[in-house]
Amino acid sequence: MGRLKPEKTQKPGRTPKPFGPNNPKSQSKFKKKTNTKNTANRQIKTKTTSVTGNNKDNQPSPPASPSQQLRYFLSQFESANGVQLSSLELESIKDSCILDVSQELGQDVMKLEKHIKEAFGAKWKEELCEGKHIVGKIEAGSPAVLVVAPSALRSIELLRGMRTLTKECHAVKLFSKHMKIDEQVSLLMNRVNIASGTPSRIKKLIDIEALGLSRLSVLLVDIHTDVKGYSLLTLPQVRDEFWDLYKNYFHQQLVKGDLRICLYGPIPNGNEFKGKSVELADGDREQLDS
């Protein structure tokens, strides 16, 4: 039989130190790491609060009133044309000439027909849906609603929002993309209640007396911005074409009170103007070409 090894005795005054989380050194290390993370989290939260906290500038601005919309539109007109409207003209242009859709914050295209119908009151069905051409009473090729958009695609998109109004009397598309002017002249020989297009083609059709304005009651101006931040009133070439069209054919009707304008889109706050005086590259111009 072998000899038994004697058990090791602990030296007096020393106690064994536990391992694992019960070890005081381990606890202190663990606490330090936790404190570091908490400190970092507090710093991140502090930074987030300072940027996105109760900052009034980050809150969505309330919708513009008809008076603000009119003031914005006329200031854009004066700026683009280098003119100043006389006090007599300004007094003649009332807030009532603005067809207000600003309360519809999302301005869903599919709700567009609701606002258009309200603009015509009890006669909306007769003015917007009737397809029969009455000689001597209804001028052929003269729409009651004219939509002006920055591109052909946008023109079509806005027409979708009035689809139920154009079942009997089809809307006419007035843009140059994939459409010949002779084809549009032929369509305008019939009754037209709603038309949508781009400024250059609309003006050309008015110039050749194919598109009439005798029935025009609502001019819908699409001022939504695209993915690059451009709109009908800021895209250089299209902006100039629009104001040329407006100045020659719509401004006097507005002054006389015979025309209402619907600014369809949010009113820019000044920071949203992008490329205001920047010329587009060929690729951008081709993409946005009407």
mmCIF file of C-alpha atoms in Angstrom:
data_model
loop_
_atom_site.group_PDB
_atom_site.id
_atom_site.type_symbol
_atom_site.label_atom_id
_atom_site.label_comp_id
_atom_site.label_asym_id
_atom_site.label_seq_id
_atom_site.Cartn_x
_atom_site.Cartn_y
_atom_site.Cartn_z
ATOM 1 C CA MET A 1 0.000 0.000 0.000
ATOM 2 C CA GLY A 2 1.192 3.471 -0.879
ATOM 3 C CA ARG A 3 1.584 6.220 1.556
ATOM 4 C CA LEU A 4 -1.240 8.775 1.799
ATOM 5 C CA LYS A 5 -0.249 12.320 0.921
ATOM 6 C CA PRO A 6 -0.826 14.721 3.750
ATOM 7 C CA GLU A 7 -3.584 17.342 3.145
ATOM 8 C CA LYS A 8 -2.379 20.840 2.407
ATOM 9 C CA THR A 9 -2.997 23.241 5.216
ATOM 10 C CA GLN A 10 -3.852 26.862 4.659
ATOM 11 C CA LYS A 11 -1.538 29.440 6.062
ATOM 12 C CA PRO A 12 -3.020 31.327 8.964
ATOM 13 C CA GLY A 13 -4.523 34.737 8.184
ATOM 14 C CA ARG A 14 -5.296 34.008 4.519
ATOM 15 C CA THR A 15 -8.682 33.016 3.178
ATOM 16 C CA PRO A 16 -9.275 31.643 -0.341
ATOM 17 C CA LYS A 17 -10.603 34.131 -2.875
ATOM 18 C CA PRO A 18 -13.698 33.031 -4.726
ATOM 19 C CA PHE A 19 -13.652 32.753 -8.478
ATOM 20 C CA GLY A 20 -16.219 34.074 -10.960
ATOM 21 C CA PRO A 21 -18.620 36.954 -10.405
ATOM 22 C CA ASN A 22 -18.272 36.748 -6.622
ATOM 23 C CA ASN A 23 -14.666 37.819 -6.922
ATOM 24 C CA PRO A 24 -14.498 41.519 -5.928
ATOM 25 C CA LYS A 25 -11.990 42.260 -8.696
ATOM 26 C CA SER A 26 -14.272 40.635 -11.233
ATOM 27 C CA GLN A 27 -17.174 42.681 -9.901
ATOM 28 C CA SER A 28 -15.246 45.899 -10.181
ATOM 29 C CA LYS A 29 -14.224 45.111 -13.738
ATOM 30 C CA PHE A 30 -17.789 44.167 -14.631
ATOM 31 C CA LYS A 31 -19.132 47.362 -13.123
ATOM 32 C CA LYS A 32 -16.637 49.512 -14.982
ATOM 33 C CA LYS A 33 -17.669 48.012 -18.334
ATOM 34 C CA THR A 34 -21.321 48.510 -17.508
ATOM 35 C CA ASN A 35 -20.713 52.100 -16.470
ATOM 36 C CA THR A 36 -18.826 52.750 -19.716
ATOM 37 C CA LYS A 37 -21.732 51.492 -21.782
ATOM 38 C CA ASN A 38 -24.276 53.440 -19.759
ATOM 39 C CA THR A 39 -22.186 56.579 -20.131
ATOM 40 C CA ALA A 40 -21.998 56.044 -23.895
ATOM 41 C CA ASN A 41 -25.725 55.464 -24.062
ATOM 42 C CA ARG A 42 -26.375 58.615 -22.087
ATOM 43 C CA GLN A 43 -24.117 60.567 -24.469
ATOM 44 C CA ILE A 44 -25.938 59.180 -27.501
ATOM 45 C CA LYS A 45 -29.318 60.011 -25.989
ATOM 46 C CA THR A 46 -28.132 63.498 -25.146
ATOM 47 C CA LYS A 47 -26.975 64.097 -28.696
ATOM 48 C CA THR A 48 -30.209 62.750 -30.119
ATOM 49 C CA THR A 49 -32.224 65.002 -27.858
ATOM 50 C CA SER A 50 -30.230 68.047 -28.845
ATOM 51 C CA VAL A 51 -30.860 67.380 -32.549
ATOM 52 C CA THR A 52 -34.382 66.019 -32.624
ATOM 53 C CA GLY A 53 -35.790 67.246 -29.342
ATOM 54 C CA ASN A 54 -38.482 69.859 -28.971
ATOM 55 C CA ASN A 55 -37.276 71.851 -31.948
ATOM 56 C CA LYS A 56 -40.015 73.954 -33.469
ATOM 57 C CA ASP A 57 -38.173 74.103 -36.782
ATOM 58 C CA ASN A 58 -38.590 70.341 -37.254
ATOM 59 C CA GLN A 59 -42.340 70.400 -36.819
ATOM 60 C CA PRO A 60 -44.403 70.337 -40.039
ATOM 61 C CA SER A 61 -45.657 73.771 -40.932
ATOM 62 C CA PRO A 62 -49.427 74.291 -41.099
ATOM 63 C CA PRO A 63 -51.034 74.389 -44.559
ATOM 64 C CA ALA A 64 -50.888 77.712 -46.334
ATOM 65 C CA SER A 65 -54.076 79.766 -46.351
ATOM 66 C CA PRO A 66 -55.596 80.932 -49.667
ATOM 67 C CA SER A 67 -54.151 84.387 -48.994
ATOM 68 C CA GLN A 68 -50.653 82.943 -48.503
ATOM 69 C CA GLN A 69 -50.988 80.773 -51.604
ATOM 70 C CA LEU A 70 -52.029 83.757 -53.707
ATOM 71 C CA ARG A 71 -49.208 85.892 -52.340
ATOM 72 C CA TYR A 72 -46.702 83.114 -53.085
ATOM 73 C CA PHE A 73 -47.982 82.612 -56.631
ATOM 74 C CA LEU A 74 -47.968 86.302 -57.507
ATOM 75 C CA SER A 75 -44.497 86.799 -56.021
ATOM 76 C CA GLN A 76 -43.232 83.960 -58.205
ATOM 77 C CA PHE A 77 -44.869 85.596 -61.220
ATOM 78 C CA GLU A 78 -43.262 88.961 -60.507
ATOM 79 C CA SER A 79 -39.852 87.423 -59.858
ATOM 80 C CA ALA A 80 -39.851 85.247 -62.984
ATOM 81 C CA ASN A 81 -40.996 88.046 -65.290
ATOM 82 C CA GLY A 82 -39.127 90.958 -63.705
ATOM 83 C CA VAL A 83 -42.333 92.949 -63.233
ATOM 84 C CA GLN A 84 -44.244 94.483 -60.364
ATOM 85 C CA LEU A 85 -48.008 94.274 -60.346
ATOM 86 C CA SER A 86 -49.839 97.544 -59.899
ATOM 87 C CA SER A 87 -51.966 98.179 -56.829
ATOM 88 C CA LEU A 88 -55.034 98.178 -59.098
ATOM 89 C CA GLU A 89 -54.221 94.659 -60.344
ATOM 90 C CA LEU A 90 -53.510 93.396 -56.850
ATOM 91 C CA GLU A 91 -56.808 94.762 -55.568
ATOM 92 C CA SER A 92 -58.627 92.997 -58.401
ATOM 93 C CA ILE A 93 -57.142 89.588 -57.560
ATOM 94 C CA LYS A 94 -59.093 88.255 -54.589
ATOM 95 C CA ASP A 95 -58.291 85.298 -52.340
ATOM 96 C CA SER A 96 -61.406 83.622 -53.718
ATOM 97 C CA CYS A 97 -59.574 83.029 -56.988
ATOM 98 C CA ILE A 98 -57.590 80.296 -55.195
ATOM 99 C CA LEU A 99 -59.187 76.847 -55.172
ATOM 100 C CA ASP A 100 -57.891 75.726 -51.795
ATOM 101 C CA VAL A 101 -56.895 72.075 -51.373
ATOM 102 C CA SER A 102 -54.208 72.702 -48.730
ATOM 103 C CA GLN A 103 -56.217 71.056 -45.937
ATOM 104 C CA GLU A 104 -55.714 67.787 -47.778
ATOM 105 C CA LEU A 105 -52.151 67.579 -46.436
ATOM 106 C CA GLY A 106 -51.244 64.411 -48.310
ATOM 107 C CA GLN A 107 -52.949 65.768 -51.419
ATOM 108 C CA ASP A 108 -53.722 62.267 -52.586
ATOM 109 C CA VAL A 109 -54.204 62.279 -56.353
ATOM 110 C CA MET A 110 -57.161 59.931 -56.033
ATOM 111 C CA LYS A 111 -58.996 62.591 -53.994
ATOM 112 C CA LEU A 112 -58.428 65.248 -56.620
ATOM 113 C CA GLU A 113 -61.830 64.857 -58.258
ATOM 114 C CA LYS A 114 -63.529 65.644 -54.941
ATOM 115 C CA HIS A 115 -62.000 69.143 -54.927
ATOM 116 C CA ILE A 116 -62.711 69.690 -58.620
ATOM 117 C CA LYS A 117 -66.377 68.753 -58.160
ATOM 118 C CA GLU A 118 -66.686 71.146 -55.216
ATOM 119 C CA ALA A 119 -65.323 73.974 -57.365
ATOM 120 C CA PHE A 120 -68.263 73.616 -59.777
ATOM 121 C CA GLY A 121 -70.938 73.211 -57.111
ATOM 122 C CA ALA A 122 -74.291 71.844 -58.238
ATOM 123 C CA LYS A 123 -73.315 72.047 -61.919
ATOM 124 C CA TRP A 124 -70.301 69.712 -61.631
ATOM 125 C CA LYS A 125 -71.961 66.833 -63.476
ATOM 126 C CA GLU A 126 -73.101 69.045 -66.337
ATOM 127 C CA GLU A 127 -69.721 70.771 -66.689
ATOM 128 C CA LEU A 128 -67.375 67.856 -66.061
ATOM 129 C CA CYS A 129 -69.136 64.649 -67.098
ATOM 130 C CA GLU A 130 -71.490 65.511 -69.953
ATOM 131 C CA GLY A 131 -70.032 64.345 -73.260
ATOM 132 C CA LYS A 132 -72.558 65.701 -75.738
ATOM 133 C CA HIS A 133 -71.333 68.555 -77.901
ATOM 134 C CA ILE A 134 -73.975 71.286 -78.019
ATOM 135 C CA VAL A 135 -73.351 73.514 -81.026
ATOM 136 C CA GLY A 136 -73.586 77.208 -80.190
ATOM 137 C CA LYS A 137 -73.454 76.569 -76.444
ATOM 138 C CA ILE A 138 -70.359 74.483 -75.828
ATOM 139 C CA GLU A 139 -67.218 75.380 -77.762
ATOM 140 C CA ALA A 140 -65.335 72.362 -79.073
ATOM 141 C CA GLY A 141 -61.847 71.920 -77.656
ATOM 142 C CA SER A 142 -62.469 74.253 -74.708
ATOM 143 C CA PRO A 143 -61.980 72.482 -71.358
ATOM 144 C CA ALA A 144 -63.518 73.550 -68.057
ATOM 145 C CA VAL A 145 -60.452 72.268 -66.179
ATOM 146 C CA LEU A 146 -56.901 72.545 -67.463
ATOM 147 C CA VAL A 147 -54.034 70.820 -65.630
ATOM 148 C CA VAL A 148 -50.488 72.104 -66.161
ATOM 149 C CA ALA A 149 -47.735 69.701 -65.102
ATOM 150 C CA PRO A 150 -43.938 69.623 -65.548
ATOM 151 C CA SER A 151 -43.854 66.313 -67.445
ATOM 152 C CA ALA A 152 -45.952 63.907 -69.475
ATOM 153 C CA LEU A 153 -45.847 61.248 -66.745
ATOM 154 C CA ARG A 154 -47.058 63.686 -64.133
ATOM 155 C CA SER A 155 -49.861 64.849 -66.448
ATOM 156 C CA ILE A 156 -51.105 61.267 -66.762
ATOM 157 C CA GLU A 157 -50.831 60.676 -63.020
ATOM 158 C CA LEU A 158 -53.029 63.690 -62.251
ATOM 159 C CA LEU A 159 -55.629 62.570 -64.784
ATOM 160 C CA ARG A 160 -55.939 59.266 -62.922
ATOM 161 C CA GLY A 161 -57.283 61.241 -59.982
ATOM 162 C CA MET A 162 -60.219 62.389 -62.123
ATOM 163 C CA ARG A 163 -60.907 59.099 -63.857
ATOM 164 C CA THR A 164 -64.549 58.796 -62.794
ATOM 165 C CA LEU A 165 -65.271 62.245 -64.265
ATOM 166 C CA THR A 166 -63.946 61.325 -67.704
ATOM 167 C CA LYS A 167 -65.907 58.154 -68.507
ATOM 168 C CA GLU A 168 -68.361 59.808 -70.910
ATOM 169 C CA CYS A 169 -66.156 62.657 -72.060
ATOM 170 C CA HIS A 170 -62.546 61.518 -72.212
ATOM 171 C CA ALA A 171 -59.780 63.815 -71.031
ATOM 172 C CA VAL A 172 -57.293 65.049 -73.610
ATOM 173 C CA LYS A 173 -53.544 64.681 -73.069
ATOM 174 C CA LEU A 174 -51.619 67.730 -74.170
ATOM 175 C CA PHE A 175 -47.912 66.891 -74.224
ATOM 176 C CA SER A 176 -45.394 66.100 -76.925
ATOM 177 C CA LYS A 177 -44.075 62.768 -75.651
ATOM 178 C CA HIS A 178 -45.344 59.976 -77.978
ATOM 179 C CA MET A 179 -48.133 62.256 -79.249
ATOM 180 C CA LYS A 180 -48.251 64.207 -82.500
ATOM 181 C CA ILE A 181 -49.794 67.638 -82.521
ATOM 182 C CA ASP A 182 -52.105 66.710 -85.438
ATOM 183 C CA GLU A 183 -53.583 63.936 -83.319
ATOM 184 C CA GLN A 184 -54.287 66.372 -80.490
ATOM 185 C CA VAL A 185 -55.838 68.902 -82.875
ATOM 186 C CA SER A 186 -58.210 66.178 -84.053
ATOM 187 C CA LEU A 187 -59.210 65.303 -80.473
ATOM 188 C CA LEU A 188 -59.854 68.968 -79.698
ATOM 189 C CA MET A 189 -62.475 69.152 -82.433
ATOM 190 C CA ASN A 190 -64.851 67.443 -79.997
ATOM 191 C CA ARG A 191 -66.207 68.454 -76.613
ATOM 192 C CA VAL A 192 -63.487 68.501 -73.945
ATOM 193 C CA ASN A 193 -64.177 68.974 -70.251
ATOM 194 C CA ILE A 194 -60.788 68.136 -68.753
ATOM 195 C CA ALA A 195 -57.329 68.398 -70.317
ATOM 196 C CA SER A 196 -53.848 67.893 -68.901
ATOM 197 C CA GLY A 197 -50.439 68.640 -70.338
ATOM 198 C CA THR A 198 -47.151 70.501 -70.278
ATOM 199 C CA PRO A 199 -46.724 74.268 -70.760
ATOM 200 C CA SER A 200 -44.988 74.202 -74.146
ATOM 201 C CA ARG A 201 -47.536 71.971 -75.892
ATOM 202 C CA ILE A 202 -50.517 73.716 -74.283
ATOM 203 C CA LYS A 203 -49.266 77.092 -75.495
ATOM 204 C CA LYS A 204 -48.623 75.796 -78.994
ATOM 205 C CA LEU A 205 -52.185 74.427 -79.238
ATOM 206 C CA ILE A 206 -53.635 77.740 -78.022
ATOM 207 C CA ASP A 207 -51.456 79.651 -80.490
ATOM 208 C CA ILE A 208 -52.854 77.669 -83.439
ATOM 209 C CA GLU A 209 -56.395 78.079 -82.009
ATOM 210 C CA ALA A 210 -56.913 74.356 -81.546
ATOM 211 C CA LEU A 211 -57.301 74.670 -77.752
ATOM 212 C CA GLY A 212 -59.980 77.111 -76.618
ATOM 213 C CA LEU A 213 -60.303 78.914 -73.292
ATOM 214 C CA SER A 214 -63.908 80.141 -73.368
ATOM 215 C CA ARG A 215 -65.087 77.542 -70.795
ATOM 216 C CA LEU A 216 -61.983 77.488 -68.630
ATOM 217 C CA SER A 217 -62.894 77.849 -64.941
ATOM 218 C CA VAL A 218 -60.087 76.055 -63.072
ATOM 219 C CA LEU A 219 -56.368 76.078 -63.847
ATOM 220 C CA LEU A 220 -54.659 73.375 -61.797
ATOM 221 C CA VAL A 221 -50.936 74.125 -61.420
ATOM 222 C CA ASP A 222 -48.954 71.121 -60.224
ATOM 223 C CA ILE A 223 -46.159 72.342 -57.940
ATOM 224 C CA HIS A 224 -45.117 69.025 -56.409
ATOM 225 C CA THR A 225 -41.353 68.462 -56.434
ATOM 226 C CA ASP A 226 -39.715 65.452 -58.052
ATOM 227 C CA VAL A 227 -36.996 63.255 -56.522
ATOM 228 C CA LYS A 228 -34.358 65.860 -57.434
ATOM 229 C CA GLY A 229 -36.254 68.702 -55.790
ATOM 230 C CA TYR A 230 -37.469 70.391 -58.988
ATOM 231 C CA SER A 231 -41.034 71.524 -59.633
ATOM 232 C CA LEU A 232 -42.957 73.267 -62.378
ATOM 233 C CA LEU A 233 -41.917 76.621 -60.893
ATOM 234 C CA THR A 234 -38.230 75.792 -60.338
ATOM 235 C CA LEU A 235 -37.180 73.580 -63.251
ATOM 236 C CA PRO A 236 -35.418 76.201 -65.439
ATOM 237 C CA GLN A 237 -36.763 75.515 -68.944
ATOM 238 C CA VAL A 238 -40.224 74.338 -67.890
ATOM 239 C CA ARG A 239 -40.573 77.264 -65.455
ATOM 240 C CA ASP A 240 -39.963 79.791 -68.236
ATOM 241 C CA GLU A 241 -42.442 78.034 -70.523
ATOM 242 C CA PHE A 242 -45.104 78.037 -67.829
ATOM 243 C CA TRP A 243 -44.806 81.747 -67.043
ATOM 244 C CA ASP A 244 -44.836 82.558 -70.750
ATOM 245 C CA LEU A 245 -48.084 80.593 -71.060
ATOM 246 C CA TYR A 246 -49.604 82.152 -67.945
ATOM 247 C CA LYS A 247 -48.646 85.727 -68.850
ATOM 248 C CA ASN A 248 -50.088 85.489 -72.352
ATOM 249 C CA TYR A 249 -53.304 83.594 -71.706
ATOM 250 C CA PHE A 250 -54.281 83.322 -68.030
ATOM 251 C CA HIS A 251 -53.210 86.365 -66.063
ATOM 252 C CA GLN A 252 -55.862 88.729 -67.394
ATOM 253 C CA GLN A 253 -58.558 86.114 -66.766
ATOM 254 C CA LEU A 254 -57.362 85.907 -63.164
ATOM 255 C CA VAL A 255 -57.459 89.704 -62.787
ATOM 256 C CA LYS A 256 -61.006 89.805 -64.174
ATOM 257 C CA GLY A 257 -62.122 87.105 -61.741
ATOM 258 C CA ASP A 258 -63.006 84.639 -64.513
ATOM 259 C CA LEU A 259 -60.448 82.030 -63.494
ATOM 260 C CA ARG A 260 -59.586 80.116 -60.327
ATOM 261 C CA ILE A 261 -56.147 78.661 -59.714
ATOM 262 C CA CYS A 262 -55.479 75.474 -57.775
ATOM 263 C CA LEU A 263 -51.890 75.218 -56.525
ATOM 264 C CA TYR A 264 -51.622 71.460 -56.197
ATOM 265 C CA GLY A 265 -48.696 70.786 -53.872
ATOM 266 C CA PRO A 266 -47.009 72.155 -50.754
ATOM 267 C CA ILE A 267 -45.910 75.783 -50.799
ATOM 268 C CA PRO A 268 -42.071 75.773 -50.594
ATOM 269 C CA ASN A 269 -40.563 77.360 -47.490
ATOM 270 C CA GLY A 270 -37.429 78.671 -49.203
ATOM 271 C CA ASN A 271 -35.144 75.813 -48.192
ATOM 272 C CA GLU A 272 -36.803 73.508 -50.695
ATOM 273 C CA PHE A 273 -35.664 75.431 -53.766
ATOM 274 C CA LYS A 274 -32.999 73.343 -55.437
ATOM 275 C CA GLY A 275 -31.175 74.214 -58.615
ATOM 276 C CA LYS A 276 -33.135 77.441 -58.922
ATOM 277 C CA SER A 277 -30.697 78.910 -61.413
ATOM 278 C CA VAL A 278 -28.757 75.766 -62.315
ATOM 279 C CA GLU A 279 -28.968 74.543 -65.860
ATOM 280 C CA LEU A 280 -29.767 70.840 -66.255
ATOM 281 C CA ALA A 281 -27.452 68.273 -67.733
ATOM 282 C CA ASP A 282 -28.576 66.650 -70.989
ATOM 283 C CA GLY A 283 -29.589 63.447 -69.181
ATOM 284 C CA ASP A 284 -31.785 65.307 -66.698
ATOM 285 C CA ARG A 285 -33.411 67.402 -69.419
ATOM 286 C CA GLU A 286 -34.173 64.313 -71.503
ATOM 287 C CA GLN A 287 -35.735 62.541 -68.527
ATOM 288 C CA LEU A 288 -37.985 65.499 -67.728
ATOM 289 C CA ASP A 289 -38.734 66.363 -71.310
ATOM 290 C CA SER A 290 -42.397 66.768 -72.035
#
